[in-house]
mmCIF file with all atom_site columns, C-alpha atoms and ligand atoms in Angstrom:
data_model
loop_
_atom_site.group_PDB
_atom_site.id
_atom_site.type_symbol
_atom_site.label_atom_id
_atom_site.label_alt_id
_atom_site.label_comp_id
_atom_site.label_asym_id
_atom_site.label_entity_id
_atom_site.label_seq_id
_atom_site.pdbx_PDB_ins_code
_atom_site.Cartn_x
_atom_site.Cartn_y
_atom_site.Cartn_z
_atom_site.occupancy
_atom_site.B_iso_or_equiv
_atom_site.pdbx_formal_charge
_atom_site.auth_seq_id
_atom_site.auth_comp_id
_atom_site.auth_asym_id
_atom_site.auth_atom_id
_atom_site.pdbx_PDB_model_num
ATOM   1   C CA . MET A 1 1   ? 27.518  6.779   -3.706  1.00 81.00 ? 1   MET A CA 1
ATOM   2   C CA . VAL A 1 2   ? 25.577  3.565   -3.204  1.00 92.00 ? 2   VAL A CA 1
ATOM   3   C CA . LYS A 1 3   ? 21.899  4.415   -3.189  1.00 96.00 ? 3   LYS A CA 1
ATOM   4   C CA . LYS A 1 4   ? 19.424  2.691   -0.884  1.00 97.00 ? 4   LYS A CA 1
ATOM   5   C CA . ASN A 1 5   ? 16.619  0.827   -2.595  1.00 98.00 ? 5   ASN A CA 1
ATOM   6   C CA . ALA A 1 6   ? 13.404  2.547   -1.580  1.00 98.00 ? 6   ALA A CA 1
ATOM   7   C CA . CYS A 1 7   ? 9.694   1.951   -1.895  1.00 98.00 ? 7   CYS A CA 1
ATOM   8   C CA . VAL A 1 8   ? 7.079   4.721   -1.792  1.00 98.00 ? 8   VAL A CA 1
ATOM   9   C CA . PHE A 1 9   ? 3.623   3.907   -0.422  1.00 98.00 ? 9   PHE A CA 1
ATOM   10  C CA . ILE A 1 10  ? 0.738   5.994   -1.754  1.00 98.00 ? 10  ILE A CA 1
ATOM   11  C CA . SER A 1 11  ? -3.047  6.133   -1.734  1.00 98.00 ? 11  SER A CA 1
ATOM   12  C CA . GLY A 1 12  ? -3.904  9.276   -3.673  1.00 97.00 ? 12  GLY A CA 1
ATOM   13  C CA . GLN A 1 13  ? -2.669  12.227  -5.655  1.00 97.00 ? 13  GLN A CA 1
ATOM   14  C CA . GLY A 1 14  ? 1.023   11.376  -5.637  1.00 98.00 ? 14  GLY A CA 1
ATOM   15  C CA . SER A 1 15  ? 2.522   14.876  -5.643  1.00 98.00 ? 15  SER A CA 1
ATOM   16  C CA . ASN A 1 16  ? 5.176   13.798  -3.134  1.00 98.00 ? 16  ASN A CA 1
ATOM   17  C CA . LEU A 1 17  ? 5.872   10.643  -5.090  1.00 98.00 ? 17  LEU A CA 1
ATOM   18  C CA . LYS A 1 18  ? 6.328   12.665  -8.278  1.00 98.00 ? 18  LYS A CA 1
ATOM   19  C CA . ASN A 1 19  ? 8.760   14.976  -6.498  1.00 98.00 ? 19  ASN A CA 1
ATOM   20  C CA . LEU A 1 20  ? 10.759  12.112  -4.962  1.00 98.00 ? 20  LEU A CA 1
ATOM   21  C CA . ILE A 1 21  ? 11.048  10.404  -8.348  1.00 98.00 ? 21  ILE A CA 1
ATOM   22  C CA . GLN A 1 22  ? 12.392  13.625  -9.837  1.00 98.00 ? 22  GLN A CA 1
ATOM   23  C CA . ARG A 1 23  ? 14.839  14.204  -7.003  1.00 98.00 ? 23  ARG A CA 1
ATOM   24  C CA . SER A 1 24  ? 16.072  10.615  -7.014  1.00 98.00 ? 24  SER A CA 1
ATOM   25  C CA . ARG A 1 25  ? 17.313  11.038  -10.581 1.00 96.00 ? 25  ARG A CA 1
ATOM   26  C CA . ASP A 1 26  ? 20.112  13.086  -9.094  1.00 96.00 ? 26  ASP A CA 1
ATOM   27  C CA . ASN A 1 27  ? 23.205  10.899  -8.582  1.00 95.00 ? 27  ASN A CA 1
ATOM   28  C CA . SER A 1 28  ? 23.846  12.404  -5.186  1.00 95.00 ? 28  SER A CA 1
ATOM   29  C CA . PHE A 1 29  ? 20.328  11.754  -3.862  1.00 97.00 ? 29  PHE A CA 1
ATOM   30  C CA . PRO A 1 30  ? 20.560  8.886   -1.325  1.00 97.00 ? 30  PRO A CA 1
ATOM   31  C CA . ILE A 1 31  ? 17.694  6.697   -2.547  1.00 98.00 ? 31  ILE A CA 1
ATOM   32  C CA . LYS A 1 32  ? 16.574  4.972   -5.712  1.00 98.00 ? 32  LYS A CA 1
ATOM   33  C CA . ILE A 1 33  ? 12.849  4.275   -5.994  1.00 98.00 ? 33  ILE A CA 1
ATOM   34  C CA . LYS A 1 34  ? 12.556  0.627   -6.990  1.00 98.00 ? 34  LYS A CA 1
ATOM   35  C CA . LEU A 1 35  ? 8.921   -0.021  -6.127  1.00 98.00 ? 35  LEU A CA 1
ATOM   36  C CA . ILE A 1 36  ? 5.665   1.863   -5.572  1.00 98.00 ? 36  ILE A CA 1
ATOM   37  C CA . ILE A 1 37  ? 2.831   0.451   -3.529  1.00 98.00 ? 37  ILE A CA 1
ATOM   38  C CA . SER A 1 38  ? -0.697  1.809   -3.724  1.00 98.00 ? 38  SER A CA 1
ATOM   39  C CA . SER A 1 39  ? -3.579  0.931   -1.424  1.00 98.00 ? 39  SER A CA 1
ATOM   40  C CA . ASP A 1 40  ? -6.016  2.327   -3.990  1.00 98.00 ? 40  ASP A CA 1
ATOM   41  C CA . ILE A 1 41  ? -6.483  1.137   -7.547  1.00 97.00 ? 41  ILE A CA 1
ATOM   42  C CA . ASN A 1 42  ? -7.663  4.632   -8.512  1.00 98.00 ? 42  ASN A CA 1
ATOM   43  C CA . ALA A 1 43  ? -4.747  6.525   -6.982  1.00 98.00 ? 43  ALA A CA 1
ATOM   44  C CA . ASN A 1 44  ? -3.569  9.207   -9.387  1.00 98.00 ? 44  ASN A CA 1
ATOM   45  C CA . GLY A 1 45  ? 0.013   8.608   -8.216  1.00 97.00 ? 45  GLY A CA 1
ATOM   46  C CA . ILE A 1 46  ? 0.130   5.314   -10.136 1.00 98.00 ? 46  ILE A CA 1
ATOM   47  C CA . ILE A 1 47  ? 0.590   7.319   -13.353 1.00 98.00 ? 47  ILE A CA 1
ATOM   48  C CA . TYR A 1 48  ? 4.034   8.407   -12.117 1.00 98.00 ? 48  TYR A CA 1
ATOM   49  C CA . ALA A 1 49  ? 5.030   4.772   -11.656 1.00 98.00 ? 49  ALA A CA 1
ATOM   50  C CA . LYS A 1 50  ? 3.890   4.015   -15.195 1.00 98.00 ? 50  LYS A CA 1
ATOM   51  C CA . LYS A 1 51  ? 5.481   7.120   -16.739 1.00 98.00 ? 51  LYS A CA 1
ATOM   52  C CA . ASN A 1 52  ? 8.812   6.366   -15.093 1.00 98.00 ? 52  ASN A CA 1
ATOM   53  C CA . SER A 1 53  ? 8.683   2.589   -15.632 1.00 98.00 ? 53  SER A CA 1
ATOM   54  C CA . ILE A 1 54  ? 8.941   1.902   -11.923 1.00 98.00 ? 54  ILE A CA 1
ATOM   55  C CA . PRO A 1 55  ? 7.412   -1.417  -10.821 1.00 98.00 ? 55  PRO A CA 1
ATOM   56  C CA . TYR A 1 56  ? 4.221   -0.898  -8.849  1.00 98.00 ? 56  TYR A CA 1
ATOM   57  C CA . LEU A 1 57  ? 1.822   -3.000  -6.876  1.00 98.00 ? 57  LEU A CA 1
ATOM   58  C CA . ILE A 1 58  ? -1.793  -2.285  -6.054  1.00 98.00 ? 58  ILE A CA 1
ATOM   59  C CA . ILE A 1 59  ? -2.780  -4.026  -2.883  1.00 97.00 ? 59  ILE A CA 1
ATOM   60  C CA . ASN A 1 60  ? -6.201  -5.099  -1.764  1.00 97.00 ? 60  ASN A CA 1
ATOM   61  C CA . THR A 1 61  ? -6.290  -3.961  1.842   1.00 96.00 ? 61  THR A CA 1
ATOM   62  C CA . LYS A 1 62  ? -9.508  -5.887  2.414   1.00 96.00 ? 62  LYS A CA 1
ATOM   63  C CA . LEU A 1 63  ? -7.486  -9.103  2.387   1.00 96.00 ? 63  LEU A CA 1
ATOM   64  C CA . ARG A 1 64  ? -6.452  -10.152 5.872   1.00 93.00 ? 64  ARG A CA 1
ATOM   65  C CA . ASN A 1 65  ? -2.806  -10.843 5.062   1.00 94.00 ? 65  ASN A CA 1
ATOM   66  C CA . TYR A 1 66  ? -2.100  -7.987  2.673   1.00 97.00 ? 66  TYR A CA 1
ATOM   67  C CA . GLU A 1 67  ? 0.912   -6.831  4.675   1.00 97.00 ? 67  GLU A CA 1
ATOM   68  C CA . ASN A 1 68  ? 2.587   -10.195 4.011   1.00 97.00 ? 68  ASN A CA 1
ATOM   69  C CA . GLN A 1 69  ? 2.068   -9.633  0.329   1.00 97.00 ? 69  GLN A CA 1
ATOM   70  C CA . ILE A 1 70  ? 3.739   -6.237  0.678   1.00 98.00 ? 70  ILE A CA 1
ATOM   71  C CA . LEU A 1 71  ? 6.643   -7.727  2.655   1.00 98.00 ? 71  LEU A CA 1
ATOM   72  C CA . ARG A 1 72  ? 7.220   -10.404 0.013   1.00 98.00 ? 72  ARG A CA 1
ATOM   73  C CA . ASN A 1 73  ? 7.426   -7.742  -2.660  1.00 98.00 ? 73  ASN A CA 1
ATOM   74  C CA . LEU A 1 74  ? 9.721   -5.538  -0.622  1.00 98.00 ? 74  LEU A CA 1
ATOM   75  C CA . ASN A 1 75  ? 12.070  -8.504  -0.221  1.00 98.00 ? 75  ASN A CA 1
ATOM   76  C CA . LYS A 1 76  ? 11.876  -9.304  -3.897  1.00 98.00 ? 76  LYS A CA 1
ATOM   77  C CA . HIS A 1 77  ? 13.022  -5.785  -4.762  1.00 98.00 ? 77  HIS A CA 1
ATOM   78  C CA . ASN A 1 78  ? 15.623  -5.611  -1.968  1.00 98.00 ? 78  ASN A CA 1
ATOM   79  C CA . ILE A 1 79  ? 13.943  -2.621  -0.402  1.00 98.00 ? 79  ILE A CA 1
ATOM   80  C CA . SER A 1 80  ? 15.613  -1.224  2.696   1.00 98.00 ? 80  SER A CA 1
ATOM   81  C CA . PHE A 1 81  ? 13.853  2.145   3.050   1.00 98.00 ? 81  PHE A CA 1
ATOM   82  C CA . ILE A 1 82  ? 10.168  3.110   2.918   1.00 98.00 ? 82  ILE A CA 1
ATOM   83  C CA . CYS A 1 83  ? 8.579   6.524   2.363   1.00 98.00 ? 83  CYS A CA 1
ATOM   84  C CA . LEU A 1 84  ? 4.908   6.906   3.216   1.00 98.00 ? 84  LEU A CA 1
ATOM   85  C CA . ALA A 1 85  ? 3.583   9.642   0.948   1.00 98.00 ? 85  ALA A CA 1
ATOM   86  C CA . GLY A 1 86  ? -0.109  10.034  1.585   1.00 98.00 ? 86  GLY A CA 1
ATOM   87  C CA . TYR A 1 87  ? -0.559  6.341   2.422   1.00 98.00 ? 87  TYR A CA 1
ATOM   88  C CA . MET A 1 88  ? -3.929  6.099   4.158   1.00 96.00 ? 88  MET A CA 1
ATOM   89  C CA . LYS A 1 89  ? -3.561  2.752   5.920   1.00 96.00 ? 89  LYS A CA 1
ATOM   90  C CA . ILE A 1 90  ? -2.357  2.060   9.439   1.00 95.00 ? 90  ILE A CA 1
ATOM   91  C CA . ILE A 1 91  ? 0.787   -0.079  9.463   1.00 96.00 ? 91  ILE A CA 1
ATOM   92  C CA . SER A 1 92  ? 0.971   -2.917  11.988  1.00 96.00 ? 92  SER A CA 1
ATOM   93  C CA . LYS A 1 93  ? 3.632   -3.250  14.685  1.00 96.00 ? 93  LYS A CA 1
ATOM   94  C CA . PHE A 1 94  ? 4.673   -6.527  13.058  1.00 96.00 ? 94  PHE A CA 1
ATOM   95  C CA . PHE A 1 95  ? 5.433   -4.658  9.844   1.00 97.00 ? 95  PHE A CA 1
ATOM   96  C CA . ILE A 1 96  ? 7.091   -1.666  11.519  1.00 97.00 ? 96  ILE A CA 1
ATOM   97  C CA . ASP A 1 97  ? 9.423   -3.996  13.445  1.00 96.00 ? 97  ASP A CA 1
ATOM   98  C CA . LYS A 1 98  ? 10.779  -5.343  10.159  1.00 96.00 ? 98  LYS A CA 1
ATOM   99  C CA . PHE A 1 99  ? 11.757  -1.847  8.972   1.00 94.00 ? 99  PHE A CA 1
ATOM   100 C CA . ARG A 1 100 ? 12.213  0.050   12.206  1.00 87.00 ? 100 ARG A CA 1
ATOM   101 C CA . LYS A 1 101 ? 14.044  3.367   11.708  1.00 92.00 ? 101 LYS A CA 1
ATOM   102 C CA . ASN A 1 102 ? 13.678  2.860   7.975   1.00 98.00 ? 102 ASN A CA 1
ATOM   103 C CA . ILE A 1 103 ? 10.111  4.040   7.470   1.00 98.00 ? 103 ILE A CA 1
ATOM   104 C CA . ILE A 1 104 ? 9.322   7.736   7.282   1.00 98.00 ? 104 ILE A CA 1
ATOM   105 C CA . ASN A 1 105 ? 6.046   9.603   6.806   1.00 98.00 ? 105 ASN A CA 1
ATOM   106 C CA . ILE A 1 106 ? 5.033   13.098  5.756   1.00 98.00 ? 106 ILE A CA 1
ATOM   107 C CA . HIS A 1 107 ? 2.207   14.790  7.628   1.00 98.00 ? 107 HIS A CA 1
ATOM   108 C CA . PRO A 1 108 ? 0.497   18.114  6.820   1.00 98.00 ? 108 PRO A CA 1
ATOM   109 C CA . SER A 1 109 ? 0.736   19.757  10.241  1.00 98.00 ? 109 SER A CA 1
ATOM   110 C CA . LEU A 1 110 ? 3.275   20.882  12.784  1.00 98.00 ? 110 LEU A CA 1
ATOM   111 C CA . LEU A 1 111 ? 3.370   17.662  14.790  1.00 98.00 ? 111 LEU A CA 1
ATOM   112 C CA . PRO A 1 112 ? 2.700   16.891  17.589  1.00 98.00 ? 112 PRO A CA 1
ATOM   113 C CA . LYS A 1 113 ? -0.223  19.215  16.820  1.00 98.00 ? 113 LYS A CA 1
ATOM   114 C CA . PHE A 1 114 ? -3.068  17.895  14.666  1.00 98.00 ? 114 PHE A CA 1
ATOM   115 C CA . LYS A 1 115 ? -2.255  14.230  14.273  1.00 98.00 ? 115 LYS A CA 1
ATOM   116 C CA . GLY A 1 116 ? -4.613  12.224  12.080  1.00 97.00 ? 116 GLY A CA 1
ATOM   117 C CA . LEU A 1 117 ? -7.026  13.374  9.387   1.00 96.00 ? 117 LEU A CA 1
ATOM   118 C CA . ASN A 1 118 ? -8.658  16.697  8.389   1.00 97.00 ? 118 ASN A CA 1
ATOM   119 C CA . THR A 1 119 ? -5.718  18.755  9.573   1.00 98.00 ? 119 THR A CA 1
ATOM   120 C CA . PHE A 1 120 ? -6.498  21.936  7.626   1.00 98.00 ? 120 PHE A CA 1
ATOM   121 C CA . SER A 1 121 ? -10.035 22.376  8.945   1.00 98.00 ? 121 SER A CA 1
ATOM   122 C CA . ARG A 1 122 ? -8.856  21.711  12.497  1.00 98.00 ? 122 ARG A CA 1
ATOM   123 C CA . VAL A 1 123 ? -5.983  24.196  12.153  1.00 98.00 ? 123 VAL A CA 1
ATOM   124 C CA . LEU A 1 124 ? -8.434  26.894  11.015  1.00 98.00 ? 124 LEU A CA 1
ATOM   125 C CA . LYS A 1 125 ? -11.005 26.059  13.674  1.00 98.00 ? 125 LYS A CA 1
ATOM   126 C CA . ASN A 1 126 ? -8.317  26.335  16.328  1.00 98.00 ? 126 ASN A CA 1
ATOM   127 C CA . ASN A 1 127 ? -7.264  29.821  15.101  1.00 97.00 ? 127 ASN A CA 1
ATOM   128 C CA . GLU A 1 128 ? -3.647  28.773  14.754  1.00 98.00 ? 128 GLU A CA 1
ATOM   129 C CA . ILE A 1 129 ? -1.133  31.490  13.854  1.00 98.00 ? 129 ILE A CA 1
ATOM   130 C CA . LYS A 1 130 ? 1.183   29.131  12.042  1.00 98.00 ? 130 LYS A CA 1
ATOM   131 C CA . THR A 1 131 ? 0.959   25.764  10.354  1.00 98.00 ? 131 THR A CA 1
ATOM   132 C CA . GLY A 1 132 ? 3.215   23.609  8.210   1.00 98.00 ? 132 GLY A CA 1
ATOM   133 C CA . CYS A 1 133 ? 4.338   20.051  7.653   1.00 98.00 ? 133 CYS A CA 1
ATOM   134 C CA . THR A 1 134 ? 6.487   17.408  9.279   1.00 98.00 ? 134 THR A CA 1
ATOM   135 C CA . VAL A 1 135 ? 8.552   14.426  8.194   1.00 98.00 ? 135 VAL A CA 1
ATOM   136 C CA . HIS A 1 136 ? 8.944   11.848  10.956  1.00 98.00 ? 136 HIS A CA 1
ATOM   137 C CA . TYR A 1 137 ? 9.957   8.261   11.609  1.00 98.00 ? 137 TYR A CA 1
ATOM   138 C CA . VAL A 1 138 ? 7.058   5.836   11.791  1.00 98.00 ? 138 VAL A CA 1
ATOM   139 C CA . ASN A 1 139 ? 6.384   3.986   15.024  1.00 96.00 ? 139 ASN A CA 1
ATOM   140 C CA . GLU A 1 140 ? 3.290   2.297   16.478  1.00 94.00 ? 140 GLU A CA 1
ATOM   141 C CA . LYS A 1 141 ? 1.688   5.581   17.454  1.00 95.00 ? 141 LYS A CA 1
ATOM   142 C CA . LEU A 1 142 ? -0.218  7.407   14.721  1.00 94.00 ? 142 LEU A CA 1
ATOM   143 C CA . ASP A 1 143 ? 1.921   10.336  13.510  1.00 95.00 ? 143 ASP A CA 1
ATOM   144 C CA . GLY A 1 144 ? 3.922   9.862   16.707  1.00 95.00 ? 144 GLY A CA 1
ATOM   145 C CA . GLY A 1 145 ? 7.511   8.945   15.747  1.00 97.00 ? 145 GLY A CA 1
ATOM   146 C CA . ASN A 1 146 ? 10.607  11.124  16.125  1.00 98.00 ? 146 ASN A CA 1
ATOM   147 C CA . ILE A 1 147 ? 10.609  14.239  13.981  1.00 98.00 ? 147 ILE A CA 1
ATOM   148 C CA . ILE A 1 148 ? 13.192  14.536  11.228  1.00 98.00 ? 148 ILE A CA 1
ATOM   149 C CA . LEU A 1 149 ? 12.281  17.932  9.741   1.00 98.00 ? 149 LEU A CA 1
ATOM   150 C CA . GLN A 1 150 ? 9.500   20.467  10.017  1.00 98.00 ? 150 GLN A CA 1
ATOM   151 C CA . LYS A 1 151 ? 8.725   23.655  8.094   1.00 98.00 ? 151 LYS A CA 1
ATOM   152 C CA . SER A 1 152 ? 6.134   26.263  8.950   1.00 98.00 ? 152 SER A CA 1
ATOM   153 C CA . PHE A 1 153 ? 4.435   29.380  7.571   1.00 98.00 ? 153 PHE A CA 1
ATOM   154 C CA . TYR A 1 154 ? 2.175   32.092  8.975   1.00 98.00 ? 154 TYR A CA 1
ATOM   155 C CA . ILE A 1 155 ? -1.512  31.750  8.233   1.00 98.00 ? 155 ILE A CA 1
ATOM   156 C CA . ASN A 1 156 ? -3.180  34.716  6.497   1.00 98.00 ? 156 ASN A CA 1
ATOM   157 C CA . PRO A 1 157 ? -6.617  35.808  7.713   1.00 95.00 ? 157 PRO A CA 1
ATOM   158 C CA . ASN A 1 158 ? -8.054  34.977  4.285   1.00 96.00 ? 158 ASN A CA 1
ATOM   159 C CA . ASP A 1 159 ? -6.522  31.498  4.062   1.00 98.00 ? 159 ASP A CA 1
ATOM   160 C CA . ASP A 1 160 ? -9.153  28.798  3.629   1.00 98.00 ? 160 ASP A CA 1
ATOM   161 C CA . GLU A 1 161 ? -8.594  25.026  3.648   1.00 98.00 ? 161 GLU A CA 1
ATOM   162 C CA . LYS A 1 162 ? -7.720  25.001  -0.033  1.00 98.00 ? 162 LYS A CA 1
ATOM   163 C CA . LYS A 1 163 ? -5.088  27.707  0.363   1.00 98.00 ? 163 LYS A CA 1
ATOM   164 C CA . LEU A 1 164 ? -3.590  26.068  3.440   1.00 98.00 ? 164 LEU A CA 1
ATOM   165 C CA . LYS A 1 165 ? -3.331  22.786  1.575   1.00 98.00 ? 165 LYS A CA 1
ATOM   166 C CA . LYS A 1 166 ? -1.582  24.446  -1.357  1.00 98.00 ? 166 LYS A CA 1
ATOM   167 C CA . LYS A 1 167 ? 0.906   26.286  0.860   1.00 98.00 ? 167 LYS A CA 1
ATOM   168 C CA . THR A 1 168 ? 1.538   23.177  2.965   1.00 98.00 ? 168 THR A CA 1
ATOM   169 C CA . GLN A 1 169 ? 2.106   20.964  -0.042  1.00 98.00 ? 169 GLN A CA 1
ATOM   170 C CA . ARG A 1 170 ? 4.568   23.468  -1.471  1.00 98.00 ? 170 ARG A CA 1
ATOM   171 C CA . LEU A 1 171 ? 6.625   23.066  1.711   1.00 98.00 ? 171 LEU A CA 1
ATOM   172 C CA . GLU A 1 172 ? 6.226   19.281  1.566   1.00 98.00 ? 172 GLU A CA 1
ATOM   173 C CA . GLN A 1 173 ? 8.062   19.323  -1.750  1.00 98.00 ? 173 GLN A CA 1
ATOM   174 C CA . GLN A 1 174 ? 11.040  20.781  0.107   1.00 98.00 ? 174 GLN A CA 1
ATOM   175 C CA . ILE A 1 175 ? 11.092  18.835  3.341   1.00 98.00 ? 175 ILE A CA 1
ATOM   176 C CA . PHE A 1 176 ? 10.551  15.291  2.085   1.00 98.00 ? 176 PHE A CA 1
ATOM   177 C CA . PRO A 1 177 ? 13.726  15.201  -0.038  1.00 98.00 ? 177 PRO A CA 1
ATOM   178 C CA . GLU A 1 178 ? 15.632  17.289  2.520   1.00 98.00 ? 178 GLU A CA 1
ATOM   179 C CA . SER A 1 179 ? 14.718  14.799  5.243   1.00 98.00 ? 179 SER A CA 1
ATOM   180 C CA . ILE A 1 180 ? 16.022  11.893  3.193   1.00 98.00 ? 180 ILE A CA 1
ATOM   181 C CA . ILE A 1 181 ? 19.277  13.735  2.576   1.00 98.00 ? 181 ILE A CA 1
ATOM   182 C CA . LYS A 1 182 ? 19.516  14.505  6.299   1.00 97.00 ? 182 LYS A CA 1
ATOM   183 C CA . ILE A 1 183 ? 18.954  10.867  7.286   1.00 97.00 ? 183 ILE A CA 1
ATOM   184 C CA . PHE A 1 184 ? 21.700  9.521   5.054   1.00 95.00 ? 184 PHE A CA 1
ATOM   185 C CA . ARG A 1 185 ? 24.167  12.384  5.357   1.00 88.00 ? 185 ARG A CA 1
ATOM   186 C CA . TYR A 1 186 ? 26.322  10.656  7.948   1.00 66.00 ? 186 TYR A CA 1
ATOM   187 C CA . ASN A 1 187 ? 25.679  7.052   6.903   1.00 61.00 ? 187 ASN A CA 1
HETATM 188 C C1 . GRF B 2 .   ? 0.179   15.098  1.840   1.00 67.95 ? 201 GRF B C1 1
HETATM 189 O O1 . GRF B 2 .   ? -0.371  16.336  2.181   1.00 67.95 ? 201 GRF B O1 1
HETATM 190 C C2 . GRF B 2 .   ? 0.770   14.412  3.040   1.00 67.95 ? 201 GRF B C2 1
HETATM 191 O O2 . GRF B 2 .   ? 1.222   15.303  4.012   1.00 67.95 ? 201 GRF B O2 1
HETATM 192 C C3 . GRF B 2 .   ? -0.386  13.631  3.589   1.00 67.95 ? 201 GRF B C3 1
HETATM 193 O O3 . GRF B 2 .   ? -1.115  13.214  2.474   1.00 67.95 ? 201 GRF B O3 1
HETATM 194 C C4 . GRF B 2 .   ? -0.896  14.117  1.389   1.00 67.95 ? 201 GRF B C4 1
HETATM 195 C C5 . GRF B 2 .   ? -0.467  13.298  0.218   1.00 67.95 ? 201 GRF B C5 1
HETATM 196 O O4 . GRF B 2 .   ? -0.397  14.059  -0.943  1.00 67.95 ? 201 GRF B O4 1
HETATM 197 N N1 . GRF B 2 .   ? 0.080   12.543  4.416   1.00 67.95 ? 201 GRF B N1 1
HETATM 198 P P1 . GRF B 2 .   ? 0.179   13.416  -2.265  1.00 67.95 ? 201 GRF B P1 1
HETATM 199 O O5 . GRF B 2 .   ? -0.572  12.120  -2.528  1.00 67.95 ? 201 GRF B O5 1
HETATM 200 O O6 . GRF B 2 .   ? 1.653   13.207  -2.080  1.00 67.95 ? 201 GRF B O6 1
HETATM 201 O O7 . GRF B 2 .   ? -0.114  14.460  -3.333  1.00 67.95 ? 201 GRF B O7 1
#
């Protein structure tokens, strides 16, 4: 199988990145992670790039043309697929057009419910019965692209934000790789 060259964008903890790196060691997994991009110099996820000797780039998002810098690096590494894994920056239409249908994102709610930030507190405040996570294609609308996979669980009365986050992230570890397999299954 010819693997797609992929780049993972991060801004924080990197638990999804770590999982994708592990899964991509499998010969039958459709992508190879060739580059990691972080919008934060202090992102914990950078340690997984270092540990696994994967090239990484820390971008200064205060610079006006930082997306061009990203695009140059994606070209340099022949990247054809992008996974957003906790990347906290909005991506421009200009950028999305270059990779349309080849950028996916993971979000900690059952989209279309609870787009944006602070999902766990909003889920609790809204007395939801269930919550979960979603992998979707990225388009111009925040957390608005077509859904690839979603997994849910029932909320316990004693679940607080911390517990919801833990349960959600456990499911994220399943659906991110499964989504990638699903996307490339028939390609
Ligand atoms: C995940 O919960 C993801 O759904 C959201 O940001 C978080 C990133 O976590 N978009 P990590 O950096 O992969 O640990």
